[in-house]
Tab-separated table of C-alpha atoms in Angstrom:
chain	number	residue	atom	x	y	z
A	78	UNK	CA	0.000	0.000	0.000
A	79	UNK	CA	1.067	3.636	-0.329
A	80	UNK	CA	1.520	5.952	2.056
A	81	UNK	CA	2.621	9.797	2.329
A	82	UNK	CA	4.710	11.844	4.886
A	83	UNK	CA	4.983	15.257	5.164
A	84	UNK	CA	7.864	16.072	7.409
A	85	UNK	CA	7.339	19.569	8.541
A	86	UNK	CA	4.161	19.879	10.487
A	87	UNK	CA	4.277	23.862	10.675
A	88	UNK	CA	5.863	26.348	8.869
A	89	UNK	CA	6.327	29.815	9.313
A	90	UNK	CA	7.429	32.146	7.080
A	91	UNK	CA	7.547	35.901	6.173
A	92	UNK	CA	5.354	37.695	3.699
A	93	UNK	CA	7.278	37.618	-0.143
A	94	UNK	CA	10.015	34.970	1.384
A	95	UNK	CA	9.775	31.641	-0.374
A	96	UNK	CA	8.637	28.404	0.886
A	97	UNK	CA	8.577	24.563	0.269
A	98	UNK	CA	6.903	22.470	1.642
A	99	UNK	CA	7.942	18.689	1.769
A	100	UNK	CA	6.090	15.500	0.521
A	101	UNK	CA	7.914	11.992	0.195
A	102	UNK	CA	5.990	9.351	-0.919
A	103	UNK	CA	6.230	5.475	-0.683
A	104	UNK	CA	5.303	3.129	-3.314
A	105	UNK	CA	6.956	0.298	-5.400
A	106	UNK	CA	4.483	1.321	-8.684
A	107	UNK	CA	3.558	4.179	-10.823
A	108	UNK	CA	1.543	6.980	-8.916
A	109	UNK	CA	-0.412	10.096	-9.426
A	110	UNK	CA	0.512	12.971	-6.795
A	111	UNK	CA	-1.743	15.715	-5.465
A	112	UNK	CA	-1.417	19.035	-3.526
A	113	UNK	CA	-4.699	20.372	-2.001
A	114	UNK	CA	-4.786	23.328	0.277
A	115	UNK	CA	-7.614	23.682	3.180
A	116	UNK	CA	-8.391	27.171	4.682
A	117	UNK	CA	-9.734	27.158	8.063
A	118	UNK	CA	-13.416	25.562	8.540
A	119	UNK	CA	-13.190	24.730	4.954
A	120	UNK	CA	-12.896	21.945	2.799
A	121	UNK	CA	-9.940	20.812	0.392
A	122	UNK	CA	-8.707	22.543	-2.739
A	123	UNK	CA	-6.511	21.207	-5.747
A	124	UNK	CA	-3.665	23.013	-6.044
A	125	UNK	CA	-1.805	20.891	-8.618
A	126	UNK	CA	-1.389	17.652	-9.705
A	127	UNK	CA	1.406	15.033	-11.556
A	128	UNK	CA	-0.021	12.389	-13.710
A	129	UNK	CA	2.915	12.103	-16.322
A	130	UNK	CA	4.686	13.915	-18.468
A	131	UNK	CA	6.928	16.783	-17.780
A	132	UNK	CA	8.290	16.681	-14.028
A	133	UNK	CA	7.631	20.669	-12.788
A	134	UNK	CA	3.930	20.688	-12.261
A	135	UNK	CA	2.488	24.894	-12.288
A	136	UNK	CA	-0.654	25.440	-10.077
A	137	UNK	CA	-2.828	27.990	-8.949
A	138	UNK	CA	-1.776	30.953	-6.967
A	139	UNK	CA	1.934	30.171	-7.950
A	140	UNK	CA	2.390	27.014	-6.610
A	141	UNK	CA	4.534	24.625	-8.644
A	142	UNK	CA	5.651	20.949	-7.202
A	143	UNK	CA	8.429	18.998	-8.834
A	144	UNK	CA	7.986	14.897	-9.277
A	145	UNK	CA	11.272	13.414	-8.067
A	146	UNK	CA	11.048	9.820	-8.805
A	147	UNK	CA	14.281	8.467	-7.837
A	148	UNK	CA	13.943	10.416	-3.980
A	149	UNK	CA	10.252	9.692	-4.009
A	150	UNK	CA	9.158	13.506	-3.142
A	151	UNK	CA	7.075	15.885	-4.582
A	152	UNK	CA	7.670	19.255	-2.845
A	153	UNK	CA	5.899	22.031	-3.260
A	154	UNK	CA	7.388	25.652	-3.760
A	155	UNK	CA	6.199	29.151	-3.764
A	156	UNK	CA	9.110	31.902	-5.158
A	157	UNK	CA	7.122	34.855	-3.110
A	158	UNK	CA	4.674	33.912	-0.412
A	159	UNK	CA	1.131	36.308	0.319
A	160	UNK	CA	-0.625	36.194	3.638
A	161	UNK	CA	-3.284	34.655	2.252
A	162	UNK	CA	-1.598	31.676	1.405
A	163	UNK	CA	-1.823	31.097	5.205
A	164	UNK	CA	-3.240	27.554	5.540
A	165	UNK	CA	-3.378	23.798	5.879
A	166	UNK	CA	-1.588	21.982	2.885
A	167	UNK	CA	-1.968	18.222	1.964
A	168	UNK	CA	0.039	16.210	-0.432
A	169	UNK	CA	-1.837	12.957	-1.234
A	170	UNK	CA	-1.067	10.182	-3.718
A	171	UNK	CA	-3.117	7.552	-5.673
A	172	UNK	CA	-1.123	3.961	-7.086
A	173	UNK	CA	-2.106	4.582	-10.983
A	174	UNK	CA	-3.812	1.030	-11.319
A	175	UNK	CA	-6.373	0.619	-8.566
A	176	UNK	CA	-9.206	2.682	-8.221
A	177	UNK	CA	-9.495	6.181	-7.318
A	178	UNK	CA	-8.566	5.941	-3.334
A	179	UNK	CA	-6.415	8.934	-2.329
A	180	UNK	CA	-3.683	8.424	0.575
A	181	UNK	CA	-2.983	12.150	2.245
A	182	UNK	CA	-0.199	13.017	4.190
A	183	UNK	CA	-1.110	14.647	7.610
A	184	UNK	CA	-0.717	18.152	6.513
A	185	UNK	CA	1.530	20.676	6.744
A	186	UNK	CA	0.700	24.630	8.420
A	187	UNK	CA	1.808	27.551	6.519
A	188	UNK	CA	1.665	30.468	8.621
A	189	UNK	CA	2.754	33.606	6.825
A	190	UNK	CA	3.445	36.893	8.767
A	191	UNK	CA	4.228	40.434	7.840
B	88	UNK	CA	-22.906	27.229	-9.446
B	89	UNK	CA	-22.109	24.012	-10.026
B	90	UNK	CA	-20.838	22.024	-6.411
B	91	UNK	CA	-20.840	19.717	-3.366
B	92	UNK	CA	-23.117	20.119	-0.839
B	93	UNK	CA	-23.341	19.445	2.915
B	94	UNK	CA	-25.387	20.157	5.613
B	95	UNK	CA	-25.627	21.112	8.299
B	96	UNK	CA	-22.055	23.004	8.872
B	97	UNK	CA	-22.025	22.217	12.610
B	98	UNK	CA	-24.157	19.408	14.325
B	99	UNK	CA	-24.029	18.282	17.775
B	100	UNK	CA	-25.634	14.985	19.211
B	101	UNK	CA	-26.065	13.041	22.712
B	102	UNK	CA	-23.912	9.851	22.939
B	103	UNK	CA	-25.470	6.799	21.718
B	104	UNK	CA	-27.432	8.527	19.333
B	105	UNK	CA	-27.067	7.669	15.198
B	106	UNK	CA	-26.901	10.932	13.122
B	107	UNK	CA	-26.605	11.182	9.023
B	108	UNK	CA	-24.406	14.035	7.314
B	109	UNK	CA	-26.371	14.972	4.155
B	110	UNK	CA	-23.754	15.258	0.940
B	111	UNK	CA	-25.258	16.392	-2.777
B	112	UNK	CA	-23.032	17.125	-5.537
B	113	UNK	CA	-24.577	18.873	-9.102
B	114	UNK	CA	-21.347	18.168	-10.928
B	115	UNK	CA	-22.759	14.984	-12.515
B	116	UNK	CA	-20.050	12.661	-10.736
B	117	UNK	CA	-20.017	9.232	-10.596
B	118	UNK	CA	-17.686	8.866	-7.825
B	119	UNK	CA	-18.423	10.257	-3.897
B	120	UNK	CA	-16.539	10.003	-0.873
B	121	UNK	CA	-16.395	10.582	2.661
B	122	UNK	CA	-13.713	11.337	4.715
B	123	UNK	CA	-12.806	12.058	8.433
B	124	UNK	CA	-10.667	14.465	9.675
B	125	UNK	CA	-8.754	14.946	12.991
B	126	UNK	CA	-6.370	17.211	13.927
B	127	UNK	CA	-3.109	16.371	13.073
B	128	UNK	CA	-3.534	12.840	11.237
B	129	UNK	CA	-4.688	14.291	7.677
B	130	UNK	CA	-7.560	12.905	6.038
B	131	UNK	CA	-8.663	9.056	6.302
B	132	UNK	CA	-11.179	7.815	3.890
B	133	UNK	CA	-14.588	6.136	5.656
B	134	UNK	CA	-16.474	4.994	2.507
B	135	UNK	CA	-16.335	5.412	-0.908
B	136	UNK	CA	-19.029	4.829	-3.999
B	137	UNK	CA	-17.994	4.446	-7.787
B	138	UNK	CA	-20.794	4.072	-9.099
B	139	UNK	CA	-24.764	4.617	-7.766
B	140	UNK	CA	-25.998	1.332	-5.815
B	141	UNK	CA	-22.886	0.333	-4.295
B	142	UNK	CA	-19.961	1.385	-2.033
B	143	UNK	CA	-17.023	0.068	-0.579
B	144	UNK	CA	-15.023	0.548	2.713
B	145	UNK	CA	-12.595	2.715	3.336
B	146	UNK	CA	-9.839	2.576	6.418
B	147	UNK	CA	-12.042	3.593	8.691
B	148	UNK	CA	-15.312	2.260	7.913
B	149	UNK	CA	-16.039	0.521	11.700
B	150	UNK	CA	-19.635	2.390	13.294
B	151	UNK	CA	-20.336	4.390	10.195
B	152	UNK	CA	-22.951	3.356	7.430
B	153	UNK	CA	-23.715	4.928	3.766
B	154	UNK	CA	-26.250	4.568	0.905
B	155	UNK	CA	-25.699	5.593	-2.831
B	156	UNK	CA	-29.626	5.547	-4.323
B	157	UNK	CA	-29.187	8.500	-6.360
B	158	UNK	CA	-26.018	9.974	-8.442
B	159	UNK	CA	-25.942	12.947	-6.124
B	160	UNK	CA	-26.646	12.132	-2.889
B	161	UNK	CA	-24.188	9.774	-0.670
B	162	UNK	CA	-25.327	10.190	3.097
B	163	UNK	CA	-23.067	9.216	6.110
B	164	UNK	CA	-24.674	7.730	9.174
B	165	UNK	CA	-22.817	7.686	12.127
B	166	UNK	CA	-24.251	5.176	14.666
B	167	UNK	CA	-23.365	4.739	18.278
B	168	UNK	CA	-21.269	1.849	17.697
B	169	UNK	CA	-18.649	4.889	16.351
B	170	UNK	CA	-16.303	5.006	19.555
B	171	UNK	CA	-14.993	8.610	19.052
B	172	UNK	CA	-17.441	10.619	16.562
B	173	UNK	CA	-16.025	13.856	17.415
B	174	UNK	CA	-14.582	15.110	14.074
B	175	UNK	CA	-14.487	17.116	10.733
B	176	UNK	CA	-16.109	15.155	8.166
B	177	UNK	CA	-15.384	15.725	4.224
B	178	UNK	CA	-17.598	14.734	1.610
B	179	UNK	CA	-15.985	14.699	-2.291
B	180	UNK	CA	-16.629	13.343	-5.677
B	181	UNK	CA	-14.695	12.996	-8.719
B	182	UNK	CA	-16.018	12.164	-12.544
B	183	UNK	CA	-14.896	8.438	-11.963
B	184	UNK	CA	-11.127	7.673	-12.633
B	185	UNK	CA	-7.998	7.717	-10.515
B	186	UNK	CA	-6.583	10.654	-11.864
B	187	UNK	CA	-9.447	12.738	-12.129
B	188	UNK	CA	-9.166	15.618	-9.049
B	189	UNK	CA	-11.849	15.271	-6.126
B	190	UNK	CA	-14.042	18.117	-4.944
B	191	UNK	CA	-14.464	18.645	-1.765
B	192	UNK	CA	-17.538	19.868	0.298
B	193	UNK	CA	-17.097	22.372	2.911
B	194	UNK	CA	-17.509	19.987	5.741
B	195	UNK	CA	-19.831	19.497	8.444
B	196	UNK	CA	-18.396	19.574	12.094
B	197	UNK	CA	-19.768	16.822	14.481
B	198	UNK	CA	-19.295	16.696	18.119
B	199	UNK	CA	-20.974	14.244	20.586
B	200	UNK	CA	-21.744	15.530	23.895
């Protein structure tokens, strides 16, 4: 079975800083990867997804995630972070052969401040 | 606007009682899910439906019950055999296949007095 971990459970950072946030994944097959985000009280967003092709996947609200196959990870980046990216994110991953069950990590906090 | 439903946004029930979260989706989906959430252990799936008339377990599946009778309806019931009810819970739905991206509901919050 697959399984996700995200290895920062909090992170703070300063308004127009960058920011990744790490996903490592676990799986002896072919996957799909996913990045939602979750503002408080609220459910879960897509941010971006891998399915195949090129390895730098671009998102909404200028997110981008790289597929690294040989480390297993999928990290997602942000060049220039906004307070309103303040929120829960979850990296999740799906075995590209079964049906459509979704393993998420436990989520990470971004917490941007001025 | 086309979306996923649920109701109510907080609910709050006396131990031992059953309760059913309503979920409706208009985005012609064939696939619906529930999930729970807890603080700090991400999302675990309860049940999930593919298709309308039947469902499957998910990794958590023990004290909760579901129905798929219609396309876009997929109701949780929590019973009282549920040892810790106290959670977030997510309903989603995707158009059918692995890779296609779930939507999420904005959750209904359930805590057992």
């Amino acid at each position: 079975a697959q399984s996700v971990t995200q290895l920062d459970s909090q992170v703070p950072v300063f308004e127009e800083a960058p920011v990744e946030l790490r996903c490592n994944y676990s799986s002896s097959v072919s996957v799909y990867l996913f990045w939602y985000v979750q503002y408080p009280n609220q459910g879960l967003q897509l941010l971006l997804k891998y399915l195949s092709g090129s390895t730098l996947v671009k998102g909404i609200n200028g997110f981008e995630a790289e597929f690294n196959k040989s480390q297993t990870s999928f990290h997602l980046r942000k060049p220039s972070v906004h307070i309103s990216d303040t929120a829960e994110y979850f990296c999740a991953v799906t075995l590209t052969g079964t049906a459509s069950k979704l393993t998420f990590g436990t989520g990470t906090r971004l917490q941007v401040t001025l | 606007d086309g979306g996923i439903t649920q109701s109510p946004k907080y609910l709050f029930r006396k131990e031992g009682q059953n309760v059913t979260l309503s979920c409706e989706q208009n985005l012609n989906h064939d696939a619906m899910y529930w999930y729970r959430q807890d603080p700090g252990q991400g999302l675990r799936l309860i049940y999930y439906s593919q298709i309308v008339n039947d469902f499957q377990k998910g990794d958590i599946a023990e004290g909760y019950s579901v129905s798929r009778e219609k396309k876009e309806s997929f109701p949780l019931t929590v019973t009282s055999a549920q040892k810790n009810p106290t959670a977030f819970y997510l309903c989603a739905s995707s158009s059918s296949g692995v890779r296609d991206t779930q939507y999420f509901g904005p959750g209904t919050r359930l805590t057992v007095l």
